[in-house]
Amino acid sequence: MYIYENRLKTFEGWPFDEGCSCTPENMAKAGFVHTPSGNSPDVAMCFFCLKELEGWEPEDDPQLVKQDFVVVSLSSLVDEGSGCSSLRRLVGLRWKLVRRGGFALGTEADL
């Protein structure tokens, strides 16, 4: 799911299309994959942190929604005080992604 086109393919049957902020293209660009269930056709999961979100509205901007929950998730990880160096590296990479204003995987040097 690191590749945009693969994420985009998961949005077949996504209930929001043209004229909405949360189009399949915008969702995939923000790093989401479509993971619908029987009674929730609008469930999307961030493939990077595995958080699922549902209850999308046409005006929801996936990039802004993602930034909101990434900041909250990272804050809770840091508050736990983990001494794990790989966790610190992951948190650092995620902050870089947020600061860049878009979802793009960093280079190996970023890890």
JSON list of C-alpha atoms in Angstrom, two decimals:
[
{"chain": "A", "resi": 1, "resn": "MET", "atom": "CA", "xyz": [0.00, 0.00, 0.00]},
{"chain": "A", "resi": 2, "resn": "TYR", "atom": "CA", "xyz": [3.02, 2.25, -0.21]},
{"chain": "A", "resi": 3, "resn": "ILE", "atom": "CA", "xyz": [2.04, 3.05, -3.79]},
{"chain": "A", "resi": 4, "resn": "TYR", "atom": "CA", "xyz": [-0.71, 5.60, -4.45]},
{"chain": "A", "resi": 5, "resn": "GLU", "atom": "CA", "xyz": [-2.25, 3.61, -7.31]},
{"chain": "A", "resi": 6, "resn": "ASN", "atom": "CA", "xyz": [-2.65, 0.53, -5.10]},
{"chain": "A", "resi": 7, "resn": "ARG", "atom": "CA", "xyz": [-4.41, 2.57, -2.41]},
{"chain": "A", "resi": 8, "resn": "LEU", "atom": "CA", "xyz": [-6.64, 4.20, -5.04]},
{"chain": "A", "resi": 9, "resn": "LYS", "atom": "CA", "xyz": [-7.78, 0.79, -6.32]},
{"chain": "A", "resi": 10, "resn": "THR", "atom": "CA", "xyz": [-9.25, 0.00, -2.88]},
{"chain": "A", "resi": 11, "resn": "PHE", "atom": "CA", "xyz": [-11.79, 2.82, -3.22]},
{"chain": "A", "resi": 12, "resn": "GLU", "atom": "CA", "xyz": [-14.08, 0.97, -5.60]},
{"chain": "A", "resi": 13, "resn": "GLY", "atom": "CA", "xyz": [-17.58, 1.53, -4.21]},
{"chain": "A", "resi": 14, "resn": "TRP", "atom": "CA", "xyz": [-16.51, 4.54, -2.09]},
{"chain": "A", "resi": 15, "resn": "PRO", "atom": "CA", "xyz": [-19.69, 6.56, -1.43]},
{"chain": "A", "resi": 16, "resn": "PHE", "atom": "CA", "xyz": [-18.10, 9.97, -2.18]},
{"chain": "A", "resi": 17, "resn": "ASP", "atom": "CA", "xyz": [-16.97, 11.04, -5.61]},
{"chain": "A", "resi": 18, "resn": "GLU", "atom": "CA", "xyz": [-16.83, 14.24, -7.64]},
{"chain": "A", "resi": 19, "resn": "GLY", "atom": "CA", "xyz": [-17.81, 17.46, -5.90]},
{"chain": "A", "resi": 20, "resn": "CYS", "atom": "CA", "xyz": [-16.58, 16.18, -2.53]},
{"chain": "A", "resi": 21, "resn": "SER", "atom": "CA", "xyz": [-13.38, 16.82, -0.61]},
{"chain": "A", "resi": 22, "resn": "CYS", "atom": "CA", "xyz": [-12.98, 13.15, 0.27]},
{"chain": "A", "resi": 23, "resn": "THR", "atom": "CA", "xyz": [-12.81, 11.75, -3.25]},
{"chain": "A", "resi": 24, "resn": "PRO", "atom": "CA", "xyz": [-11.03, 8.44, -3.77]},
{"chain": "A", "resi": 25, "resn": "GLU", "atom": "CA", "xyz": [-8.06, 10.33, -5.22]},
{"chain": "A", "resi": 26, "resn": "ASN", "atom": "CA", "xyz": [-7.76, 12.63, -2.19]},
{"chain": "A", "resi": 27, "resn": "MET", "atom": "CA", "xyz": [-8.22, 9.76, 0.24]},
{"chain": "A", "resi": 28, "resn": "ALA", "atom": "CA", "xyz": [-5.50, 7.68, -1.44]},
{"chain": "A", "resi": 29, "resn": "LYS", "atom": "CA", "xyz": [-3.20, 10.70, -1.64]},
{"chain": "A", "resi": 30, "resn": "ALA", "atom": "CA", "xyz": [-3.59, 11.19, 2.13]},
{"chain": "A", "resi": 31, "resn": "GLY", "atom": "CA", "xyz": [-2.54, 7.55, 2.69]},
{"chain": "A", "resi": 32, "resn": "PHE", "atom": "CA", "xyz": [-5.93, 5.96, 3.29]},
{"chain": "A", "resi": 33, "resn": "VAL", "atom": "CA", "xyz": [-7.23, 2.64, 1.98]},
{"chain": "A", "resi": 34, "resn": "HIS", "atom": "CA", "xyz": [-10.93, 1.80, 1.77]},
{"chain": "A", "resi": 35, "resn": "THR", "atom": "CA", "xyz": [-11.89, -0.94, 4.25]},
{"chain": "A", "resi": 36, "resn": "PRO", "atom": "CA", "xyz": [-15.70, -1.10, 4.14]},
{"chain": "A", "resi": 37, "resn": "SER", "atom": "CA", "xyz": [-17.78, -3.41, 6.25]},
{"chain": "A", "resi": 38, "resn": "GLY", "atom": "CA", "xyz": [-21.33, -4.61, 5.71]},
{"chain": "A", "resi": 39, "resn": "ASN", "atom": "CA", "xyz": [-22.99, -1.73, 7.52]},
{"chain": "A", "resi": 40, "resn": "SER", "atom": "CA", "xyz": [-20.24, 0.91, 7.13]},
{"chain": "A", "resi": 41, "resn": "PRO", "atom": "CA", "xyz": [-19.42, 1.61, 3.48]},
{"chain": "A", "resi": 42, "resn": "ASP", "atom": "CA", "xyz": [-17.25, 4.63, 4.31]},
{"chain": "A", "resi": 43, "resn": "VAL", "atom": "CA", "xyz": [-14.57, 3.10, 6.54]},
{"chain": "A", "resi": 44, "resn": "ALA", "atom": "CA", "xyz": [-11.05, 4.13, 5.56]},
{"chain": "A", "resi": 45, "resn": "MET", "atom": "CA", "xyz": [-7.82, 3.11, 7.24]},
{"chain": "A", "resi": 46, "resn": "CYS", "atom": "CA", "xyz": [-4.48, 4.89, 7.27]},
{"chain": "A", "resi": 47, "resn": "PHE", "atom": "CA", "xyz": [-2.14, 2.19, 6.00]},
{"chain": "A", "resi": 48, "resn": "PHE", "atom": "CA", "xyz": [0.77, 3.76, 7.87]},
{"chain": "A", "resi": 49, "resn": "CYS", "atom": "CA", "xyz": [-0.65, 3.83, 11.42]},
{"chain": "A", "resi": 50, "resn": "LEU", "atom": "CA", "xyz": [-3.61, 1.43, 10.84]},
{"chain": "A", "resi": 51, "resn": "LYS", "atom": "CA", "xyz": [-6.18, 3.79, 12.39]},
{"chain": "A", "resi": 52, "resn": "GLU", "atom": "CA", "xyz": [-9.65, 3.34, 10.89]},
{"chain": "A", "resi": 53, "resn": "LEU", "atom": "CA", "xyz": [-12.06, 6.23, 10.49]},
{"chain": "A", "resi": 54, "resn": "GLU", "atom": "CA", "xyz": [-15.71, 6.21, 9.47]},
{"chain": "A", "resi": 55, "resn": "GLY", "atom": "CA", "xyz": [-18.57, 8.68, 9.28]},
{"chain": "A", "resi": 56, "resn": "TRP", "atom": "CA", "xyz": [-16.97, 10.71, 6.52]},
{"chain": "A", "resi": 57, "resn": "GLU", "atom": "CA", "xyz": [-18.89, 13.73, 5.22]},
{"chain": "A", "resi": 58, "resn": "PRO", "atom": "CA", "xyz": [-18.55, 15.11, 1.67]},
{"chain": "A", "resi": 59, "resn": "GLU", "atom": "CA", "xyz": [-16.76, 18.22, 2.95]},
{"chain": "A", "resi": 60, "resn": "ASP", "atom": "CA", "xyz": [-14.20, 16.31, 5.07]},
{"chain": "A", "resi": 61, "resn": "ASP", "atom": "CA", "xyz": [-10.66, 16.95, 3.84]},
{"chain": "A", "resi": 62, "resn": "PRO", "atom": "CA", "xyz": [-8.73, 13.69, 4.35]},
{"chain": "A", "resi": 63, "resn": "GLN", "atom": "CA", "xyz": [-5.40, 15.52, 4.63]},
{"chain": "A", "resi": 64, "resn": "LEU", "atom": "CA", "xyz": [-6.68, 17.69, 7.51]},
{"chain": "A", "resi": 65, "resn": "VAL", "atom": "CA", "xyz": [-8.46, 14.79, 9.22]},
{"chain": "A", "resi": 66, "resn": "LYS", "atom": "CA", "xyz": [-5.29, 12.72, 9.02]},
{"chain": "A", "resi": 67, "resn": "GLN", "atom": "CA", "xyz": [-3.11, 15.49, 10.42]},
{"chain": "A", "resi": 68, "resn": "ASP", "atom": "CA", "xyz": [-5.48, 15.90, 13.36]},
{"chain": "A", "resi": 69, "resn": "PHE", "atom": "CA", "xyz": [-5.39, 12.25, 14.38]},
{"chain": "A", "resi": 70, "resn": "VAL", "atom": "CA", "xyz": [-1.67, 11.77, 13.62]},
{"chain": "A", "resi": 71, "resn": "VAL", "atom": "CA", "xyz": [-0.77, 14.59, 16.00]},
{"chain": "A", "resi": 72, "resn": "VAL", "atom": "CA", "xyz": [-3.00, 13.10, 18.71]},
{"chain": "A", "resi": 73, "resn": "SER", "atom": "CA", "xyz": [-1.60, 9.59, 18.13]},
{"chain": "A", "resi": 74, "resn": "LEU", "atom": "CA", "xyz": [2.00, 10.77, 18.22]},
{"chain": "A", "resi": 75, "resn": "SER", "atom": "CA", "xyz": [1.40, 12.77, 21.37]},
{"chain": "A", "resi": 76, "resn": "SER", "atom": "CA", "xyz": [0.05, 9.71, 23.15]},
{"chain": "A", "resi": 77, "resn": "LEU", "atom": "CA", "xyz": [3.06, 7.62, 22.04]},
{"chain": "A", "resi": 78, "resn": "VAL", "atom": "CA", "xyz": [5.50, 10.21, 23.30]},
{"chain": "A", "resi": 79, "resn": "ASP", "atom": "CA", "xyz": [3.61, 10.54, 26.59]},
{"chain": "A", "resi": 80, "resn": "GLU", "atom": "CA", "xyz": [4.04, 6.81, 27.19]},
{"chain": "A", "resi": 81, "resn": "GLY", "atom": "CA", "xyz": [7.78, 7.48, 27.48]},
{"chain": "A", "resi": 82, "resn": "SER", "atom": "CA", "xyz": [8.97, 4.53, 25.43]},
{"chain": "A", "resi": 83, "resn": "GLY", "atom": "CA", "xyz": [12.74, 4.24, 25.33]},
{"chain": "A", "resi": 84, "resn": "CYS", "atom": "CA", "xyz": [12.64, 2.23, 22.12]},
{"chain": "A", "resi": 85, "resn": "SER", "atom": "CA", "xyz": [14.90, 3.82, 19.50]},
{"chain": "A", "resi": 86, "resn": "SER", "atom": "CA", "xyz": [12.82, 2.43, 16.63]},
{"chain": "A", "resi": 87, "resn": "LEU", "atom": "CA", "xyz": [9.72, 4.07, 18.10]},
{"chain": "A", "resi": 88, "resn": "ARG", "atom": "CA", "xyz": [11.58, 7.38, 18.31]},
{"chain": "A", "resi": 89, "resn": "ARG", "atom": "CA", "xyz": [12.64, 6.97, 14.66]},
{"chain": "A", "resi": 90, "resn": "LEU", "atom": "CA", "xyz": [9.06, 6.21, 13.63]},
{"chain": "A", "resi": 91, "resn": "VAL", "atom": "CA", "xyz": [7.74, 9.22, 15.52]},
{"chain": "A", "resi": 92, "resn": "GLY", "atom": "CA", "xyz": [10.39, 11.40, 13.88]},
{"chain": "A", "resi": 93, "resn": "LEU", "atom": "CA", "xyz": [9.46, 10.15, 10.42]},
{"chain": "A", "resi": 94, "resn": "ARG", "atom": "CA", "xyz": [5.76, 10.75, 11.04]},
{"chain": "A", "resi": 95, "resn": "TRP", "atom": "CA", "xyz": [6.44, 14.30, 12.19]},
{"chain": "A", "resi": 96, "resn": "LYS", "atom": "CA", "xyz": [8.42, 14.91, 9.00]},
{"chain": "A", "resi": 97, "resn": "LEU", "atom": "CA", "xyz": [5.46, 13.70, 6.98]},
{"chain": "A", "resi": 98, "resn": "VAL", "atom": "CA", "xyz": [3.06, 15.98, 8.84]},
{"chain": "A", "resi": 99, "resn": "ARG", "atom": "CA", "xyz": [5.36, 18.98, 8.45]},
{"chain": "A", "resi": 100, "resn": "ARG", "atom": "CA", "xyz": [5.66, 18.35, 4.72]},
{"chain": "A", "resi": 101, "resn": "GLY", "atom": "CA", "xyz": [1.90, 18.78, 4.49]},
{"chain": "A", "resi": 102, "resn": "GLY", "atom": "CA", "xyz": [1.31, 15.62, 2.54]},
{"chain": "A", "resi": 103, "resn": "PHE", "atom": "CA", "xyz": [1.58, 11.92, 2.74]},
{"chain": "A", "resi": 104, "resn": "ALA", "atom": "CA", "xyz": [4.71, 10.68, 1.10]},
{"chain": "A", "resi": 105, "resn": "LEU", "atom": "CA", "xyz": [7.12, 8.08, 2.27]},
{"chain": "A", "resi": 106, "resn": "GLY", "atom": "CA", "xyz": [10.52, 9.42, 3.14]},
{"chain": "A", "resi": 107, "resn": "THR", "atom": "CA", "xyz": [13.75, 8.11, 1.78]},
{"chain": "A", "resi": 108, "resn": "GLU", "atom": "CA", "xyz": [15.72, 5.47, 3.62]},
{"chain": "A", "resi": 109, "resn": "ALA", "atom": "CA", "xyz": [17.85, 8.31, 5.03]},
{"chain": "A", "resi": 110, "resn": "ASP", "atom": "CA", "xyz": [14.69, 9.63, 6.74]},
{"chain": "A", "resi": 111, "resn": "LEU", "atom": "CA", "xyz": [14.34, 6.39, 8.65]}
]
